[in-house]
Amino acid sequence: MDHSHEVDGVGHRIEAIRRRYVDRMWRGTVVIALIGVPASLLRILQLGWQPVMGLHLILLAVVLVVYLRLDRLGFGFKAGLLLVLLWATGLAGLASLGMLAAGIWFLAFGVLAAGTLYSVRAGIVSALLAVLVLALAGAGFVAGVLEMTVDAGSYVLQSTAWLTLIAGFGMILVVLLVSLGHYHASVIDLLHEISDQRDHILRLATHDDLTGLPLQRLANDRLDMALRSAGRNQQAVALLFLDLDGFKAINDGFGHDAGDHVLREMATRLTAVIRPGDTAARIGGDEFLVVLVPPIDADAAAAVAQRLDRVLARPIDFGGRQLRVGASIGIAMFPHDGEAPAQLRARADASMYRIKQRKRESDADRAGAMAGSGE
């Protein structure tokens, strides 16, 4: 069976999940910008104008422009630009305020975004790069190459500084949790869908598409399991071989739709007669196997066969017509008739043909008697 279509479908679903994920991160970034930039600008009242505030305004404008055209942009562009914006915000704050910068959290945001949008390796590389940047910034401030644009002591006493930190940190956490929550839910849904598809493919490989009954391979597996279990516990197993009588005449006379209808009805009747632990399987055009597991004996197996013979012989309604078929049923018992599945199958098959032959001879005798009485 060619599963390339299913594979392509999964690939498209994964790409759709990634696109939705980056779009949600962009929407969250817009919210962060709309709240964080005004909070940053409030610091003008206490700290005066700072160069980083101009960069924040530029980034806000970029974010809004991209958001307005979000549906028209490709995944690669949106993901790459998002990382650039997050790193630009983080680096700007780090360069101006050092470890006091709320923008440091944007570096963490960028690391997580790289890991989820691209790969774990990309996330690790981003994390190492972020650590390196922090180390370089720390060395720069310690060596006096970098200087804070405000007095650290007074900065931590400013309410606007804390407002900026709270707004940035809080919104980043919310965006991450919401985005990752949707991403996780989408992946779980996809895994469930893949599992359902796998189960469906497995069922198609082991069950008859027309009747829903197990195919010969699955029937053989269940027979083998039943024989091993019965052998260990010194119990019996019955194998019934069924061949429908008169099916070819219906299939030829009324068409394949009528034949399919008969087969489906036969399958329904078979499963209604046998026990839940037993197995009825379709192994050919109009041939069926029934595995009767312990507890069972020869008399009980014969009783099941007689009941099946009566039930299967009942008329079948098809478009107002009453169709009739019968069944020739052969029985083989484990261990009396054989201990291997092939032996039991051969004995049940031979028994079925003897019964079918007797039916033909009986029908021939009846027809001859009717013809003689007519003369």
CSV table of C-alpha atoms in Angstrom, one decimal:
chain,number,residue,atom,x,y,z
A,1,MET,CA,0.0,0.0,0.0
A,2,ASP,CA,1.3,3.4,-0.9
A,3,HIS,CA,1.3,5.7,2.1
A,4,SER,CA,3.0,8.7,0.4
A,5,HIS,CA,-0.3,10.6,0.4
A,6,GLU,CA,-0.6,10.2,4.2
A,7,VAL,CA,3.1,11.2,4.7
A,8,ASP,CA,2.5,14.3,2.6
A,9,GLY,CA,-0.6,15.1,4.6
A,10,VAL,CA,1.3,14.9,7.9
A,11,GLY,CA,4.0,17.1,6.5
A,12,HIS,CA,1.5,19.8,5.5
A,13,ARG,CA,-0.2,19.5,8.9
A,14,ILE,CA,3.2,20.1,10.7
A,15,GLU,CA,3.9,23.1,8.5
A,16,ALA,CA,0.4,24.5,9.3
A,17,ILE,CA,1.1,24.0,13.0
A,18,ARG,CA,4.4,25.9,12.7
A,19,ARG,CA,2.8,28.7,10.8
A,20,ARG,CA,0.0,29.1,13.3
A,21,TYR,CA,2.6,29.0,16.1
A,22,VAL,CA,4.7,31.8,14.6
A,23,ASP,CA,1.5,33.9,13.9
A,24,ARG,CA,0.5,33.5,17.6
A,25,MET,CA,3.9,34.6,18.7
A,26,TRP,CA,3.7,37.6,16.4
A,27,ARG,CA,0.3,38.6,17.9
A,28,GLY,CA,1.7,38.2,21.3
A,29,THR,CA,4.7,40.4,20.3
A,30,VAL,CA,2.3,43.1,19.2
A,31,VAL,CA,0.6,43.0,22.6
A,32,ILE,CA,4.0,43.2,24.3
A,33,ALA,CA,5.0,46.2,22.1
A,34,LEU,CA,1.8,48.1,22.6
A,35,ILE,CA,2.1,47.7,26.4
A,36,GLY,CA,5.9,47.7,26.9
A,37,VAL,CA,6.8,50.7,24.7
A,38,PRO,CA,4.4,53.1,26.4
A,39,ALA,CA,5.7,51.8,29.7
A,40,SER,CA,9.2,52.4,28.5
A,41,LEU,CA,8.4,55.9,27.4
A,42,LEU,CA,6.9,56.7,30.8
A,43,ARG,CA,10.5,56.7,32.1
A,44,ILE,CA,11.1,60.0,30.2
A,45,LEU,CA,9.3,61.7,33.1
A,46,GLN,CA,11.9,60.6,35.6
A,47,LEU,CA,15.0,59.7,33.5
A,48,GLY,CA,14.7,61.9,30.5
A,49,TRP,CA,15.1,60.7,26.9
A,50,GLN,CA,17.2,57.6,26.5
A,51,PRO,CA,18.5,56.3,23.1
A,52,VAL,CA,17.0,52.9,23.8
A,53,MET,CA,13.6,54.5,23.8
A,54,GLY,CA,14.0,55.6,20.2
A,55,LEU,CA,14.9,52.1,19.2
A,56,HIS,CA,11.8,50.9,21.0
A,57,LEU,CA,9.6,53.2,18.9
A,58,ILE,CA,11.3,52.0,15.7
A,59,LEU,CA,10.7,48.4,16.7
A,60,LEU,CA,7.1,49.1,17.6
A,61,ALA,CA,6.6,50.6,14.1
A,62,VAL,CA,8.2,47.5,12.5
A,63,VAL,CA,6.0,45.2,14.6
A,64,LEU,CA,2.8,47.0,13.6
A,65,VAL,CA,3.7,47.1,9.9
A,66,VAL,CA,4.5,43.4,9.8
A,67,TYR,CA,1.4,42.5,11.8
A,68,LEU,CA,-0.8,44.2,9.3
A,69,ARG,CA,0.7,42.1,6.5
A,70,LEU,CA,1.1,38.9,8.5
A,71,ASP,CA,-1.1,36.7,6.3
A,72,ARG,CA,0.9,37.7,3.2
A,73,LEU,CA,4.4,36.8,4.6
A,74,GLY,CA,6.1,33.5,4.5
A,75,PHE,CA,7.0,31.4,7.5
A,76,GLY,CA,10.7,31.9,7.1
A,77,PHE,CA,10.5,35.7,6.9
A,78,LYS,CA,8.2,35.9,9.9
A,79,ALA,CA,10.2,33.6,12.0
A,80,GLY,CA,13.5,35.2,11.2
A,81,LEU,CA,12.3,38.8,11.7
A,82,LEU,CA,10.7,37.8,15.0
A,83,LEU,CA,14.1,36.6,16.2
A,84,VAL,CA,15.8,39.7,15.0
A,85,LEU,CA,13.4,42.0,16.8
A,86,LEU,CA,13.6,40.0,20.1
A,87,TRP,CA,17.4,40.1,20.0
A,88,ALA,CA,17.5,43.7,19.0
A,89,THR,CA,15.3,44.6,22.0
A,90,GLY,CA,17.3,42.5,24.4
A,91,LEU,CA,20.7,43.7,23.2
A,92,ALA,CA,19.7,47.4,23.3
A,93,GLY,CA,18.5,47.1,26.9
A,94,LEU,CA,21.6,45.1,27.8
A,95,ALA,CA,24.0,47.7,26.3
A,96,SER,CA,22.3,50.6,28.0
A,97,LEU,CA,21.2,49.3,31.4
A,98,GLY,CA,23.2,46.1,31.9
A,99,MET,CA,21.8,43.5,34.2
A,100,LEU,CA,19.0,46.0,35.2
A,101,ALA,CA,17.5,45.9,31.7
A,102,ALA,CA,14.1,44.3,31.4
A,103,GLY,CA,15.1,43.6,27.8
A,104,ILE,CA,17.2,40.7,28.9
A,105,TRP,CA,14.0,38.6,29.1
A,106,PHE,CA,13.7,39.2,25.3
A,107,LEU,CA,16.9,37.3,24.8
A,108,ALA,CA,15.4,34.3,26.7
A,109,PHE,CA,12.2,34.7,24.6
A,110,GLY,CA,14.4,34.6,21.5
A,111,VAL,CA,16.2,31.5,22.6
A,112,LEU,CA,12.9,29.6,23.2
A,113,ALA,CA,11.5,30.9,19.9
A,114,ALA,CA,14.5,29.6,18.0
A,115,GLY,CA,14.2,26.2,19.6
A,116,THR,CA,10.5,25.8,18.9
A,117,LEU,CA,10.3,27.5,15.5
A,118,TYR,CA,13.4,25.8,14.1
A,119,SER,CA,15.0,23.0,16.0
A,120,VAL,CA,16.5,22.0,19.4
A,121,ARG,CA,20.0,22.6,17.9
A,122,ALA,CA,19.0,26.1,16.9
A,123,GLY,CA,17.7,26.7,20.4
A,124,ILE,CA,21.0,25.4,22.0
A,125,VAL,CA,23.1,27.6,19.6
A,126,SER,CA,20.9,30.6,20.5
A,127,ALA,CA,21.3,29.9,24.2
A,128,LEU,CA,25.1,29.6,24.0
A,129,LEU,CA,25.1,32.9,22.0
A,130,ALA,CA,22.9,34.6,24.6
A,131,VAL,CA,25.3,33.5,27.4
A,132,LEU,CA,28.3,34.7,25.4
A,133,VAL,CA,26.6,38.1,24.8
A,134,LEU,CA,25.8,38.4,28.6
A,135,ALA,CA,29.4,37.5,29.4
A,136,LEU,CA,30.7,40.1,26.9
A,137,ALA,CA,28.4,42.8,28.2
A,138,GLY,CA,29.4,42.0,31.8
A,139,ALA,CA,33.1,42.2,30.9
A,140,GLY,CA,32.4,45.5,29.1
A,141,PHE,CA,30.7,47.1,32.1
A,142,VAL,CA,33.4,45.8,34.5
A,143,ALA,CA,36.2,47.1,32.2
A,144,GLY,CA,34.4,50.4,31.8
A,145,VAL,CA,34.0,50.1,28.0
A,146,LEU,CA,30.2,50.1,28.5
A,147,GLU,CA,28.5,52.5,30.9
A,148,MET,CA,24.9,52.7,32.2
A,149,THR,CA,23.0,55.7,30.8
A,150,VAL,CA,21.4,56.2,34.2
A,151,ASP,CA,22.5,55.9,37.8
A,152,ALA,CA,21.8,52.3,38.9
A,153,GLY,CA,20.9,53.3,42.5
A,154,SER,CA,18.3,55.8,41.5
A,155,TYR,CA,17.1,53.6,38.6
A,156,VAL,CA,15.9,50.8,40.9
A,157,LEU,CA,13.9,53.3,42.9
A,158,GLN,CA,11.9,54.5,39.9
A,159,SER,CA,8.3,53.2,39.7
A,160,THR,CA,8.4,53.5,35.9
A,161,ALA,CA,11.5,51.2,35.8
A,162,TRP,CA,9.6,48.6,37.8
A,163,LEU,CA,6.5,49.1,35.6
A,164,THR,CA,8.5,48.4,32.5
A,165,LEU,CA,10.1,45.3,34.0
A,166,ILE,CA,6.7,44.0,35.2
A,167,ALA,CA,5.0,44.7,31.9
A,168,GLY,CA,7.7,43.1,29.8
A,169,PHE,CA,8.3,40.1,32.0
A,170,GLY,CA,4.6,39.4,32.6
A,171,MET,CA,3.6,39.7,28.9
A,172,ILE,CA,6.5,37.6,27.7
A,173,LEU,CA,5.4,34.8,30.1
A,174,VAL,CA,1.7,35.1,28.9
A,175,VAL,CA,2.7,35.0,25.3
A,176,LEU,CA,5.0,32.0,25.7
A,177,LEU,CA,2.4,30.0,27.7
A,178,VAL,CA,-0.4,30.8,25.3
A,179,SER,CA,1.6,30.1,22.2
A,180,LEU,CA,3.2,26.9,23.6
A,181,GLY,CA,-0.2,25.8,24.8
A,182,HIS,CA,-1.8,26.1,21.4
A,183,TYR,CA,1.3,24.5,19.8
A,184,HIS,CA,1.2,21.5,22.3
A,185,ALA,CA,-2.6,21.1,21.7
A,186,SER,CA,-2.1,21.1,17.9
A,187,VAL,CA,0.7,18.5,18.1
A,188,ILE,CA,-1.4,16.3,20.4
A,189,ASP,CA,-4.3,16.5,17.9
A,190,LEU,CA,-2.0,15.5,15.1
A,191,LEU,CA,-0.6,12.6,17.0
A,192,HIS,CA,-4.1,11.3,17.7
A,193,GLU,CA,-5.0,11.7,14.0
A,194,ILE,CA,-1.8,9.8,13.0
A,195,SER,CA,-2.7,7.0,15.5
A,196,ASP,CA,-6.2,6.8,14.1
A,197,GLN,CA,-4.8,6.6,10.5
A,198,ARG,CA,-2.4,3.9,11.6
A,199,ASP,CA,-5.2,1.9,13.2
A,200,HIS,CA,-7.3,2.3,10.1
A,201,ILE,CA,-4.5,1.1,7.9
A,202,LEU,CA,-3.8,-1.9,10.2
A,203,ARG,CA,-7.5,-2.8,10.1
A,204,LEU,CA,-7.6,-2.6,6.3
A,205,ALA,CA,-4.6,-5.0,6.3
A,206,THR,CA,-6.2,-7.5,8.6
A,207,HIS,CA,-10.0,-7.2,8.0
A,208,ASP,CA,-12.2,-7.6,4.9
A,209,ASP,CA,-13.3,-4.3,3.6
A,210,LEU,CA,-16.7,-5.6,2.5
A,211,THR,CA,-17.8,-7.6,5.5
A,212,GLY,CA,-15.6,-6.2,8.2
A,213,LEU,CA,-14.6,-9.8,9.2
A,214,PRO,CA,-11.0,-10.7,9.9
A,215,LEU,CA,-9.0,-11.9,6.9
A,216,GLN,CA,-7.2,-15.3,6.7
A,217,ARG,CA,-4.0,-14.0,8.1
A,218,LEU,CA,-5.6,-12.7,11.2
A,219,ALA,CA,-7.7,-15.8,11.5
A,220,ASN,CA,-4.6,-18.0,11.3
A,221,ASP,CA,-3.0,-16.0,14.0
A,222,ARG,CA,-6.0,-16.4,16.3
A,223,LEU,CA,-6.2,-20.1,15.5
A,224,ASP,CA,-2.5,-20.5,16.3
A,225,MET,CA,-3.0,-18.7,19.7
A,226,ALA,CA,-6.0,-20.8,20.5
A,227,LEU,CA,-4.2,-24.0,19.7
A,228,ARG,CA,-1.2,-23.1,21.9
A,229,SER,CA,-3.4,-22.1,24.8
A,230,ALA,CA,-5.6,-25.3,24.4
A,231,GLY,CA,-2.5,-27.5,24.2
A,232,ARG,CA,-1.1,-26.2,27.4
A,233,ASN,CA,-4.5,-26.6,29.2
A,234,GLN,CA,-5.5,-29.9,27.5
A,235,GLN,CA,-8.6,-28.4,26.0
A,236,ALA,CA,-10.3,-28.6,22.6
A,237,VAL,CA,-10.6,-26.2,19.7
A,238,ALA,CA,-13.0,-26.4,16.8
A,239,LEU,CA,-12.4,-25.2,13.3
A,240,LEU,CA,-15.4,-24.7,11.0
A,241,PHE,CA,-15.0,-24.3,7.3
A,242,LEU,CA,-18.0,-22.8,5.5
A,243,ASP,CA,-18.8,-22.5,1.8
A,244,LEU,CA,-22.0,-20.9,0.7
A,245,ASP,CA,-24.3,-22.9,-1.5
A,246,GLY,CA,-26.0,-21.1,-4.3
A,247,PHE,CA,-24.0,-17.9,-4.0
A,248,LYS,CA,-22.6,-18.0,-7.6
A,249,ALA,CA,-26.2,-18.2,-9.0
A,250,ILE,CA,-27.2,-15.1,-7.1
A,251,ASN,CA,-24.0,-13.2,-8.0
A,252,ASP,CA,-24.4,-14.1,-11.7
A,253,GLY,CA,-28.2,-13.7,-11.8
A,254,PHE,CA,-28.7,-10.5,-9.8
A,255,GLY,CA,-25.3,-8.8,-10.0
A,256,HIS,CA,-22.4,-8.1,-7.8
A,257,ASP,CA,-24.4,-5.7,-5.6
A,258,ALA,CA,-26.7,-8.5,-4.7
A,259,GLY,CA,-23.7,-10.7,-4.0
A,260,ASP,CA,-22.1,-8.1,-1.8
A,261,HIS,CA,-25.3,-7.7,0.1
A,262,VAL,CA,-25.5,-11.5,0.7
A,263,LEU,CA,-21.9,-11.6,1.9
A,264,ARG,CA,-22.5,-8.7,4.3
A,265,GLU,CA,-25.6,-10.4,5.6
A,266,MET,CA,-23.8,-13.7,6.0
A,267,ALA,CA,-21.1,-12.0,8.0
A,268,THR,CA,-23.7,-10.3,10.3
A,269,ARG,CA,-25.4,-13.6,10.9
A,270,LEU,CA,-22.1,-15.5,11.6
A,271,THR,CA,-21.0,-13.0,14.2
A,272,ALA,CA,-24.4,-13.1,15.8
A,273,VAL,CA,-24.3,-16.9,16.3
A,274,ILE,CA,-20.7,-17.3,17.7
A,275,ARG,CA,-19.5,-16.3,21.1
A,276,PRO,CA,-17.5,-13.0,21.7
A,277,GLY,CA,-14.2,-14.9,22.1
A,278,ASP,CA,-14.7,-16.9,18.9
A,279,THR,CA,-13.5,-15.7,15.4
A,280,ALA,CA,-15.4,-15.7,12.1
A,281,ALA,CA,-13.3,-14.8,9.1
A,282,ARG,CA,-13.8,-14.4,5.4
A,283,ILE,CA,-11.0,-16.3,3.6
A,284,GLY,CA,-12.2,-16.2,0.0
A,285,GLY,CA,-15.0,-15.2,-2.3
A,286,ASP,CA,-17.8,-17.1,-0.5
A,287,GLU,CA,-15.7,-19.1,2.0
A,288,PHE,CA,-15.5,-18.5,5.7
A,289,LEU,CA,-13.6,-19.9,8.7
A,290,VAL,CA,-14.9,-20.0,12.3
A,291,VAL,CA,-12.6,-20.7,15.2
A,292,LEU,CA,-14.4,-21.9,18.3
A,293,VAL,CA,-12.1,-21.5,21.3
A,294,PRO,CA,-12.4,-23.4,24.7
A,295,PRO,CA,-14.6,-24.4,26.3
A,296,ILE,CA,-15.8,-26.4,23.4
A,297,ASP,CA,-16.3,-30.0,22.4
A,298,ALA,CA,-17.4,-32.0,19.4
A,299,ASP,CA,-21.1,-32.0,20.4
A,300,ALA,CA,-21.0,-28.2,21.0
A,301,ALA,CA,-19.2,-27.6,17.7
A,302,ALA,CA,-21.8,-29.7,15.9
A,303,ALA,CA,-24.6,-27.7,17.6
A,304,VAL,CA,-23.0,-24.4,16.5
A,305,ALA,CA,-22.7,-25.7,12.9
A,306,GLN,CA,-26.4,-26.8,12.9
A,307,ARG,CA,-27.5,-23.4,14.2
A,308,LEU,CA,-25.3,-21.6,11.5
A,309,ASP,CA,-26.9,-23.9,8.9
A,310,ARG,CA,-30.4,-22.8,9.9
A,311,VAL,CA,-29.6,-19.1,10.4
A,312,LEU,CA,-27.7,-18.8,7.1
A,313,ALA,CA,-30.5,-20.5,5.2
A,314,ARG,CA,-33.0,-17.8,6.1
A,315,PRO,CA,-34.2,-15.7,3.1
A,316,ILE,CA,-32.3,-12.4,2.5
A,317,ASP,CA,-34.3,-9.4,1.3
A,318,PHE,CA,-32.7,-7.5,-1.5
A,319,GLY,CA,-34.8,-4.8,-3.2
A,320,GLY,CA,-38.0,-6.7,-2.5
A,321,ARG,CA,-36.5,-10.0,-3.8
A,322,GLN,CA,-36.1,-12.9,-1.4
A,323,LEU,CA,-32.6,-14.4,-2.0
A,324,ARG,CA,-31.7,-17.8,-0.6
A,325,VAL,CA,-28.3,-19.4,0.0
A,326,GLY,CA,-27.2,-22.2,2.2
A,327,ALA,CA,-23.9,-23.3,3.7
A,328,SER,CA,-21.9,-26.5,3.6
A,329,ILE,CA,-20.0,-26.6,6.9
A,330,GLY,CA,-17.1,-28.9,7.7
A,331,ILE,CA,-15.8,-29.4,11.2
A,332,ALA,CA,-12.3,-30.3,12.5
A,333,MET,CA,-11.4,-30.8,16.2
A,334,PHE,CA,-8.1,-30.2,18.0
A,335,PRO,CA,-6.4,-32.4,19.0
A,336,HIS,CA,-8.5,-35.3,17.6
A,337,ASP,CA,-8.3,-34.3,13.9
A,338,GLY,CA,-4.8,-32.7,14.1
A,339,GLU,CA,-2.6,-30.5,16.2
A,340,ALA,CA,-1.3,-28.1,13.5
A,341,PRO,CA,-3.4,-25.4,11.9
A,342,ALA,CA,-2.7,-26.7,8.4
A,343,GLN,CA,-3.9,-30.2,9.4
A,344,LEU,CA,-7.1,-28.9,10.9
A,345,ARG,CA,-7.8,-26.7,7.9
A,346,ALA,CA,-7.3,-29.6,5.6
A,347,ARG,CA,-9.7,-31.9,7.6
A,348,ALA,CA,-12.3,-29.2,7.9
A,349,ASP,CA,-12.0,-28.5,4.2
A,350,ALA,CA,-12.4,-32.2,3.3
A,351,SER,CA,-15.4,-32.5,5.7
A,352,MET,CA,-17.0,-29.5,4.0
A,353,TYR,CA,-16.6,-31.0,0.5
A,354,ARG,CA,-18.1,-34.3,1.6
A,355,ILE,CA,-21.2,-32.5,2.9
A,356,LYS,CA,-21.4,-30.4,-0.2
A,357,GLN,CA,-21.2,-33.5,-2.4
A,358,ARG,CA,-23.9,-35.2,-0.4
A,359,LYS,CA,-26.1,-32.1,-0.9
A,360,ARG,CA,-25.5,-32.3,-4.6
A,361,GLU,CA,-26.3,-36.0,-4.8
A,362,SER,CA,-29.5,-35.4,-2.7
A,363,ASP,CA,-30.5,-32.5,-5.0
A,364,ALA,CA,-29.9,-34.7,-8.0
A,365,ASP,CA,-31.9,-37.6,-6.6
A,366,ARG,CA,-34.8,-35.2,-5.8
A,367,ALA,CA,-34.7,-33.7,-9.3
A,368,GLY,CA,-34.7,-37.2,-10.8
A,369,ALA,CA,-37.7,-38.3,-8.6
A,370,MET,CA,-39.6,-35.2,-9.6
A,371,ALA,CA,-38.9,-35.9,-13.3
A,372,GLY,CA,-39.9,-39.5,-12.9
A,373,SER,CA,-43.2,-38.6,-11.3
A,374,GLY,CA,-43.9,-36.2,-14.1
A,375,GLU,CA,-43.5,-38.9,-16.7
